[in-house]
Short mmCIF file of C-alpha atoms and ligand atoms in Angstrom, two decimals:
data_model
loop_
_atom_site.label_atom_id
_atom_site.label_comp_id
_atom_site.label_asym_id
_atom_site.label_seq_id
_atom_site.Cartn_x
_atom_site.Cartn_y
_atom_site.Cartn_z
CA MET A 1 34.07 28.42 -21.14
CA ARG A 2 31.58 30.41 -19.16
CA ARG A 3 30.29 27.36 -17.31
CA VAL A 4 33.79 26.33 -16.33
CA PHE A 5 34.41 29.80 -14.95
CA VAL A 6 31.25 29.72 -12.88
CA PHE A 7 32.12 26.30 -11.51
CA VAL A 8 35.63 27.36 -10.49
CA GLY A 9 34.28 30.51 -8.88
CA LEU A 10 31.77 28.53 -6.88
CA THR A 11 34.43 26.11 -5.69
CA VAL A 12 36.64 28.94 -4.51
CA SER A 13 33.73 30.54 -2.71
CA LEU A 14 32.91 27.34 -0.90
CA CYS A 15 36.49 26.70 0.13
CA LEU A 16 36.80 30.15 1.62
CA GLY A 17 33.38 30.11 3.24
CA SER A 18 32.22 33.14 1.31
CA VAL A 19 28.69 34.28 0.75
CA ALA A 20 27.23 33.44 -2.64
CA VAL A 21 26.24 36.39 -4.74
CA GLY A 22 22.77 37.65 -3.97
CA GLN A 23 22.52 35.95 -0.59
CA GLN A 24 22.39 37.84 2.65
CA PRO A 25 25.49 37.36 4.81
CA THR A 26 24.99 34.80 7.55
CA GLY A 27 27.12 33.71 10.51
CA ARG A 28 30.84 34.47 10.93
CA GLY A 29 32.68 32.25 8.51
CA ARG A 30 36.33 32.88 7.69
CA GLY A 31 36.21 36.38 6.37
CA GLY A 32 32.94 36.32 4.57
CA GLY A 33 30.38 36.24 7.33
CA ARG A 34 30.27 39.89 8.24
CA GLY A 35 30.27 41.20 4.70
CA THR A 36 28.18 44.23 3.90
CA PRO A 37 26.69 43.71 0.45
CA ILE A 38 26.99 46.45 -2.16
CA GLN A 39 25.61 46.81 -5.67
CA ALA A 40 27.79 46.35 -8.73
CA GLY A 41 29.74 49.56 -9.35
CA GLU A 42 29.13 50.85 -5.83
CA ALA A 43 32.07 51.66 -3.52
CA CYS A 44 32.46 50.00 -0.12
CA PRO A 45 31.32 52.10 2.84
CA PRO A 46 34.09 54.02 4.69
CA GLY A 47 36.16 51.82 6.99
CA THR A 48 35.48 48.66 4.98
CA THR A 49 37.14 46.96 2.04
CA GLU A 50 35.87 44.60 -0.65
CA ILE A 51 36.70 41.06 0.42
CA ARG A 52 34.59 39.16 -2.11
CA PRO A 53 32.75 40.44 -5.16
CA ARG A 54 30.21 43.00 -3.92
CA SER A 55 30.86 42.24 -0.26
CA CYS A 56 32.68 44.67 2.04
CA MET A 57 34.12 44.13 5.51
CA ALA A 58 35.84 46.15 8.23
CA PRO A 59 39.12 44.88 9.71
CA GLU A 60 38.86 43.29 13.16
CA LEU A 61 41.92 45.23 14.35
CA PRO A 62 42.03 49.02 14.43
CA ALA A 63 43.29 50.24 11.04
CA PRO A 64 46.51 52.32 11.09
CA SER A 65 46.52 55.70 9.42
CA ILE A 66 48.32 55.89 6.06
CA VAL A 67 51.09 57.77 7.85
CA ASP A 68 51.83 54.79 10.10
CA TYR A 69 51.26 51.91 7.69
CA ARG A 70 54.76 50.92 6.48
CA PRO A 71 54.64 47.36 5.21
CA HIS A 72 58.02 45.74 4.58
CA SER A 73 58.18 43.92 1.28
CA THR A 74 59.11 40.24 1.53
CA LEU A 75 59.94 40.08 -2.18
CA VAL A 76 63.40 38.68 -2.84
CA THR A 77 64.80 39.67 -6.23
CA PRO A 78 68.21 40.75 -7.58
CA VAL A 79 69.32 44.11 -6.22
CA HIS A 80 71.66 46.42 -8.12
CA MET A 81 72.43 49.58 -6.25
CA VAL A 82 74.00 52.21 -8.53
CA LYS A 83 75.99 54.79 -6.59
CA THR A 84 77.54 56.54 -9.58
CA ALA A 85 76.05 57.23 -12.98
CA LYS A 86 77.34 54.99 -15.76
CA TYR A 87 78.25 58.05 -17.85
CA PRO A 88 79.21 61.53 -16.65
CA ALA A 89 75.94 63.38 -16.14
CA ILE A 90 74.89 66.98 -16.56
CA ASP A 91 72.30 68.02 -13.99
CA PHE A 92 70.22 70.48 -15.98
CA HIS A 93 67.88 71.20 -13.08
CA GLY A 94 70.31 72.22 -10.35
CA HIS A 95 69.47 74.18 -7.24
CA PRO A 96 72.82 74.35 -5.44
CA GLN A 97 71.88 77.85 -4.26
CA GLY A 98 74.15 78.91 -1.39
CA LEU A 99 76.87 76.39 -2.30
CA LEU A 100 78.04 78.42 -5.30
CA GLY A 101 78.91 81.56 -3.35
CA THR A 102 81.91 80.33 -1.36
CA PRO A 103 85.03 78.20 -2.05
CA GLU A 104 83.97 75.83 0.75
CA GLY A 105 80.48 75.42 -0.70
CA LEU A 106 81.86 74.75 -4.17
CA ALA A 107 84.38 72.24 -2.80
CA SER A 108 81.75 70.32 -0.89
CA MET A 109 79.43 70.29 -3.90
CA GLY A 110 82.32 69.10 -6.08
CA ALA A 111 83.03 66.21 -3.74
CA SER A 112 79.36 65.17 -3.84
CA LEU A 113 79.21 65.44 -7.64
CA ASP A 114 82.41 63.37 -7.98
CA SER A 115 80.94 60.58 -5.88
CA LEU A 116 77.84 60.51 -8.14
CA ASN A 117 79.63 60.99 -11.49
CA VAL A 118 77.76 64.23 -12.11
CA ARG A 119 80.21 66.17 -14.27
CA MET A 120 78.30 69.41 -14.63
CA MET A 121 75.78 71.30 -12.54
CA ILE A 122 73.55 73.79 -14.31
CA SER A 123 72.31 76.21 -11.68
CA ALA A 124 68.66 76.98 -12.42
CA ASP A 125 68.32 79.43 -9.55
CA ASN A 126 66.74 82.27 -11.48
CA MET A 127 69.65 84.68 -10.96
CA SER A 128 70.19 88.01 -12.63
CA GLY A 129 72.28 91.18 -12.35
CA ASP A 130 74.76 91.42 -9.50
CA ARG A 131 73.77 88.14 -7.92
CA LEU A 132 74.47 86.30 -11.15
CA LYS A 133 77.79 88.15 -11.65
CA ASN A 134 78.96 87.43 -8.12
CA THR A 135 78.06 83.78 -8.45
CA ILE A 136 79.93 83.44 -11.74
CA THR A 137 82.96 85.22 -10.24
CA SER A 138 82.91 82.74 -7.37
CA ILE A 139 82.68 79.77 -9.76
CA ARG A 140 85.53 81.08 -11.91
CA GLY A 141 87.67 81.42 -8.80
CA SER A 142 87.48 77.69 -8.12
CA GLU A 143 90.20 75.76 -9.93
CA LYS A 144 88.32 72.49 -9.44
CA MET A 145 84.79 73.68 -10.26
CA LYS A 146 85.20 76.46 -12.82
CA ASP A 147 84.40 74.11 -15.70
CA ARG A 148 81.77 72.13 -13.82
CA VAL A 149 79.09 74.68 -13.01
CA ARG A 150 77.12 76.91 -15.37
CA VAL A 151 74.36 79.34 -14.53
CA LEU A 152 71.00 80.15 -16.08
CA ALA A 153 69.64 83.70 -16.07
CA GLY A 154 66.35 84.62 -14.46
CA ILE A 155 63.60 86.78 -15.92
CA ASP A 156 61.75 89.24 -13.70
CA PHE A 157 58.07 88.95 -14.63
CA ARG A 158 56.89 91.68 -12.29
CA ASN A 159 55.31 94.78 -13.83
CA VAL A 160 54.81 93.41 -17.33
CA GLY A 161 53.47 96.34 -19.32
CA PRO A 162 54.75 99.11 -21.60
CA GLY A 163 58.56 99.22 -21.55
CA TRP A 164 58.93 95.91 -19.71
CA ALA A 165 60.17 93.86 -22.66
CA GLN A 166 62.91 96.30 -23.62
CA LYS A 167 64.27 96.32 -20.08
CA ALA A 168 64.00 92.55 -19.72
CA VAL A 169 65.84 91.92 -23.00
CA ALA A 170 68.61 94.37 -22.03
CA GLN A 171 69.02 92.64 -18.68
CA LEU A 172 69.11 89.24 -20.37
CA GLU A 173 71.82 90.43 -22.76
CA ALA A 174 73.83 91.74 -19.81
CA ASP A 175 73.43 88.44 -17.98
CA VAL A 176 74.58 86.51 -21.04
CA ALA A 177 77.58 88.82 -21.34
CA ALA A 178 78.32 87.99 -17.70
CA GLY A 179 78.29 84.27 -18.52
CA ALA A 180 74.72 82.92 -18.31
CA VAL A 181 74.13 79.97 -20.66
CA GLY A 182 70.33 79.85 -20.74
CA ILE A 183 67.17 81.09 -19.06
CA GLY A 184 65.67 79.50 -15.98
CA GLU A 185 64.27 78.14 -14.03
CA ILE A 186 61.17 80.09 -14.91
CA SER A 187 59.16 79.23 -11.85
CA LYS A 188 55.66 77.90 -11.54
CA SER A 189 54.52 81.25 -10.16
CA PHE A 190 54.59 82.35 -13.81
CA GLY A 191 51.06 81.38 -14.77
CA LEU A 192 49.87 80.41 -11.31
CA SER A 193 50.15 83.65 -9.40
CA ILE A 194 52.18 86.50 -10.95
CA LYS A 195 49.94 89.46 -11.70
CA LYS A 196 50.17 92.30 -14.19
CA PRO A 197 50.06 95.88 -12.86
CA ASP A 198 46.32 95.99 -13.56
CA GLY A 199 45.81 93.06 -11.17
CA SER A 200 45.01 90.47 -13.85
CA ARG A 201 46.91 87.18 -13.93
CA LEU A 202 49.96 87.22 -16.19
CA LYS A 203 49.17 84.50 -18.70
CA ILE A 204 52.00 82.31 -19.94
CA ASP A 205 51.20 83.14 -23.56
CA ASP A 206 50.80 86.91 -22.99
CA PRO A 207 51.98 88.60 -26.22
CA GLU A 208 53.74 91.34 -24.23
CA LEU A 209 56.35 88.71 -23.39
CA ASP A 210 57.10 87.77 -26.98
CA PRO A 211 60.29 89.89 -27.27
CA ILE A 212 61.97 87.93 -24.47
CA TRP A 213 61.29 84.57 -26.15
CA ASP A 214 62.52 85.98 -29.45
CA ALA A 215 65.66 87.22 -27.72
CA ALA A 216 66.23 83.73 -26.34
CA ALA A 217 66.11 82.35 -29.88
CA ARG A 218 68.44 85.06 -31.20
CA LEU A 219 70.94 84.51 -28.35
CA LYS A 220 70.58 80.69 -28.67
CA LEU A 221 69.56 80.28 -25.05
CA PRO A 222 67.46 77.30 -23.97
CA VAL A 223 64.46 78.37 -21.87
CA PHE A 224 63.99 76.10 -18.89
CA ILE A 225 60.43 76.46 -17.69
CA HIS A 226 58.40 74.92 -14.89
CA THR A 227 54.66 75.28 -15.45
CA ALA A 228 51.94 74.32 -12.96
CA ASP A 229 52.43 71.31 -10.71
CA PRO A 230 51.15 67.71 -10.68
CA GLN A 231 47.56 67.68 -11.87
CA GLU A 232 46.35 66.16 -8.60
CA PHE A 233 47.31 69.40 -6.83
CA PHE A 234 44.45 71.07 -8.70
CA GLN A 235 41.93 68.36 -7.81
CA PRO A 236 39.72 68.03 -4.72
CA ILE A 237 41.71 66.70 -1.76
CA ASP A 238 39.65 63.59 -1.15
CA TYR A 239 40.62 59.99 -0.47
CA SER A 240 40.83 59.19 -4.17
CA ASN A 241 43.53 61.81 -4.74
CA GLU A 242 46.88 60.05 -5.38
CA ARG A 243 48.71 62.87 -3.64
CA TRP A 244 46.44 63.20 -0.61
CA LEU A 245 49.30 62.85 1.89
CA GLU A 246 51.51 65.39 0.16
CA LEU A 247 48.63 67.84 -0.07
CA ALA A 248 47.80 67.28 3.58
CA LEU A 249 51.45 67.88 4.54
CA PHE A 250 52.15 70.95 2.39
CA GLY A 251 49.47 73.59 2.20
CA ASP A 252 51.30 75.62 -0.44
CA ARG A 253 50.85 72.78 -2.95
CA ARG A 254 47.07 73.07 -2.93
CA TYR A 255 45.52 75.04 -5.76
CA PRO A 256 41.85 75.47 -4.90
CA GLN A 257 40.00 76.13 -8.09
CA ASP A 258 38.26 79.24 -6.81
CA ARG A 259 41.66 80.93 -6.42
CA PHE A 260 43.91 79.39 -9.07
CA PRO A 261 43.71 78.64 -12.79
CA SER A 262 43.07 75.03 -13.68
CA PHE A 263 45.81 72.60 -14.68
CA GLU A 264 44.45 72.46 -18.23
CA THR A 265 44.33 76.26 -18.53
CA LEU A 266 48.02 76.43 -17.67
CA MET A 267 48.91 73.59 -20.03
CA THR A 268 47.04 75.29 -22.86
CA GLU A 269 48.82 78.61 -22.29
CA ARG A 270 52.19 76.85 -22.05
CA ASP A 271 51.65 74.91 -25.26
CA ASN A 272 50.55 78.11 -27.03
CA LEU A 273 53.86 79.65 -25.96
CA PHE A 274 55.88 76.69 -27.30
CA ARG A 275 53.97 76.73 -30.58
CA ARG A 276 54.17 80.46 -31.12
CA HIS A 277 57.97 80.50 -30.82
CA PRO A 278 59.20 77.60 -32.91
CA LYS A 279 62.72 79.05 -33.12
CA THR A 280 63.07 79.17 -29.33
CA THR A 281 64.27 76.02 -27.56
CA PHE A 282 62.13 75.24 -24.53
CA VAL A 283 62.89 72.67 -21.86
CA ALA A 284 59.75 71.76 -19.93
CA ALA A 285 60.78 70.86 -16.38
CA HIS A 286 59.45 67.72 -14.67
CA LEU A 287 58.52 66.08 -18.01
CA GLY A 288 55.97 68.86 -18.31
CA TRP A 289 53.99 67.16 -15.50
CA HIS A 290 52.95 64.56 -18.04
CA ALA A 291 55.08 61.70 -16.72
CA ASN A 292 51.77 60.10 -15.74
CA ASP A 293 50.59 60.42 -19.35
CA LEU A 294 53.62 59.90 -21.55
CA ALA A 295 51.52 59.63 -24.70
CA ARG A 296 50.48 63.24 -24.16
CA LEU A 297 54.09 64.36 -23.87
CA GLY A 298 54.96 62.26 -26.91
CA LYS A 299 52.32 64.09 -28.95
CA MET A 300 53.86 67.39 -27.86
CA PHE A 301 57.33 66.21 -28.90
CA ASP A 302 55.92 65.13 -32.26
CA GLU A 303 54.21 68.44 -32.82
CA MET A 304 56.91 70.77 -31.45
CA PRO A 305 60.48 70.13 -32.61
CA ASN A 306 61.67 73.01 -30.38
CA LEU A 307 60.58 71.19 -27.22
CA TYR A 308 62.78 69.25 -24.78
CA SER A 309 61.98 68.00 -21.33
CA GLU A 310 63.71 67.15 -18.09
CA VAL A 311 63.11 64.37 -15.56
CA GLY A 312 63.56 66.08 -12.16
CA ALA A 313 61.27 65.03 -9.30
CA VAL A 314 59.00 62.78 -11.38
CA LEU A 315 60.95 59.55 -10.90
CA TYR A 316 57.92 58.10 -9.11
CA ASP A 317 55.98 58.17 -12.39
CA ILE A 318 58.83 56.93 -14.58
CA GLY A 319 59.60 54.03 -12.24
CA ARG A 320 56.04 52.78 -11.96
CA GLN A 321 55.72 52.08 -15.69
CA PRO A 322 59.01 50.39 -16.58
CA ARG A 323 57.97 49.02 -19.96
CA GLY A 324 56.11 52.12 -21.14
CA ALA A 325 58.81 54.46 -19.85
CA HIS A 326 61.55 52.38 -21.46
CA ASP A 327 59.86 52.58 -24.84
CA PHE A 328 59.15 56.30 -24.40
CA PHE A 329 62.77 57.11 -23.52
CA VAL A 330 64.00 55.09 -26.49
CA LYS A 331 61.56 56.77 -28.87
CA TYR A 332 62.26 60.30 -27.62
CA GLN A 333 65.91 59.77 -26.66
CA ASP A 334 66.92 63.03 -28.39
CA ARG A 335 64.49 65.16 -26.36
CA ILE A 336 64.97 64.16 -22.71
CA LEU A 337 67.51 65.69 -20.31
CA PHE A 338 68.64 64.54 -16.90
CA GLY A 339 67.90 66.92 -14.02
CA LYS A 340 67.43 66.37 -10.32
CA ASP A 341 65.85 69.53 -8.87
CA SER A 342 66.43 69.85 -5.10
CA PHE A 343 70.11 69.16 -4.36
CA GLN A 344 70.20 66.08 -2.13
CA PRO A 345 73.24 64.00 -3.11
CA GLU A 346 71.83 60.85 -1.52
CA GLU A 347 68.80 60.91 -3.85
CA TYR A 348 70.62 60.79 -7.20
CA PRO A 349 71.38 57.03 -7.00
CA TYR A 350 67.65 56.33 -7.17
CA TYR A 351 67.67 57.90 -10.64
CA TRP A 352 70.68 55.84 -11.74
CA ARG A 353 68.99 52.68 -10.51
CA VAL A 354 65.73 53.41 -12.33
CA PHE A 355 67.47 54.36 -15.58
CA GLU A 356 70.22 51.72 -15.63
CA THR A 357 68.84 48.53 -14.06
CA ARG A 358 66.05 45.98 -14.45
CA ASP A 359 65.49 45.81 -10.70
CA ASP A 360 61.94 45.12 -9.53
CA TYR A 361 59.81 46.77 -6.91
CA PHE A 362 62.12 48.97 -4.85
CA ASP A 363 61.56 51.95 -2.61
CA TYR A 364 61.42 55.54 -3.75
CA TYR A 365 63.04 58.23 -1.64
CA ARG A 366 59.90 60.16 -0.70
CA ASN A 367 56.97 58.19 0.62
CA TYR A 368 54.60 61.10 0.46
CA HIS A 369 55.14 61.44 -3.30
CA ALA A 370 54.19 57.90 -4.10
CA PHE A 371 52.34 55.03 -2.50
CA TRP A 372 54.04 52.58 -4.81
CA LYS A 373 57.41 51.07 -5.61
CA LEU A 374 59.75 51.67 -8.51
CA TYR A 375 61.16 49.42 -11.24
CA GLY A 376 64.26 49.82 -13.37
CA ILE A 377 63.61 50.83 -16.97
CA ASP A 378 66.91 49.42 -18.25
CA LEU A 379 67.89 52.03 -20.83
CA PRO A 380 70.45 51.10 -23.48
CA ASP A 381 73.85 52.79 -23.20
CA SER A 382 73.27 54.92 -26.29
CA VAL A 383 70.11 56.38 -24.72
CA LEU A 384 71.74 56.87 -21.32
CA LYS A 385 74.48 58.97 -22.91
CA LYS A 386 71.96 61.25 -24.60
CA VAL A 387 69.80 61.67 -21.51
CA TYR A 388 72.73 62.06 -19.14
CA TYR A 389 74.71 64.63 -21.13
CA ALA A 390 74.55 64.73 -24.93
CA ASN A 391 71.13 66.38 -25.22
CA ALA A 392 72.08 69.07 -22.70
CA GLU A 393 75.30 69.72 -24.64
CA LYS A 394 73.38 69.91 -27.89
CA ILE A 395 71.00 72.67 -26.77
CA THR A 396 73.34 74.67 -24.55
CA ARG A 397 76.16 76.61 -26.09
CA TRP A 398 79.11 77.49 -23.91
CA ILE A 399 79.16 74.48 -21.70
CA PRO A 400 82.56 72.81 -21.51
CA ARG A 401 82.56 69.44 -23.28
ZN1 ZN B 501 63.53 73.73 -10.02
#
């Protein structure tokens, strides 16, 4: 077997005019002649790429930057665009923000949601007090939208210390009385940057916060929480970082490790919180930032029956592993909720296409998120129904069925 392999390899090398292993490059054959040899396991020098085993070469033409390189795929395969969801969806991770405050805003949002088959928008805009009341009054004033928008209550994590919990629980109870159906979105600043009055970082599992999580359990409110950010945002910004372009574009997504806690520190604190409050229902936003490691999220689901998760803004990771993601969604079909995050109506159909089709190799809506294409994960109807609406209905009281 080994001899055959060597023979075939040699033939290919000869046909392509390459340099045999161990020889110094000579002349300018087709492609191989200018190769710079490297050792096994060594990377090619900057500006060159590996053209044959252990031989690197620079392009003859000036290389475009990654910003300008936009190759058009020549792949021809069946295309199934999905403009409207197959089943009426609940967007658990909504940020309609200003649209909820006026009849015109609500009407325009309603028209967009109709065209997408999104039945219900859960506003995760971290509202409380008068702002929450005014928003709910505005929603209730809309004949068309009054049963199609619900609002989560925000928690104010400033000044956590003696007396904080009592005030926070009282405010939460008032917000629930005003019509809030859950808590959220607890933002990533909780853990990353919010400080206690003594200047120390407020840790996600700080025991002073326990009364608010217990109140959530007592009031049967799901807690929608966004912790940290993609793990690459905590890594050095070098050319092996998958999110180099995004980090180069948006400075506020960089978490230099001399100024911010590590990704793993935040995950540990978050998981401590979930474990310590088994009667509280938590919904980890963005698949807990483990969409690139679904086995890790699966272990969390196995260990923590009070944990749910939501798919907003991580479609690039779901769609690049169609077989693994399919199996994961089937296995954990009772734990995953649909959510979109930033409200851009034209982006929802990408989610429908990934969830509902078997399409191959299609574009994602944000190039800077992902240097790769997406594939449909072809979920069965029974799973689609749970992800699109049934799981959200199950954990959220007071949403119209
Ligand atoms: Zn959000």
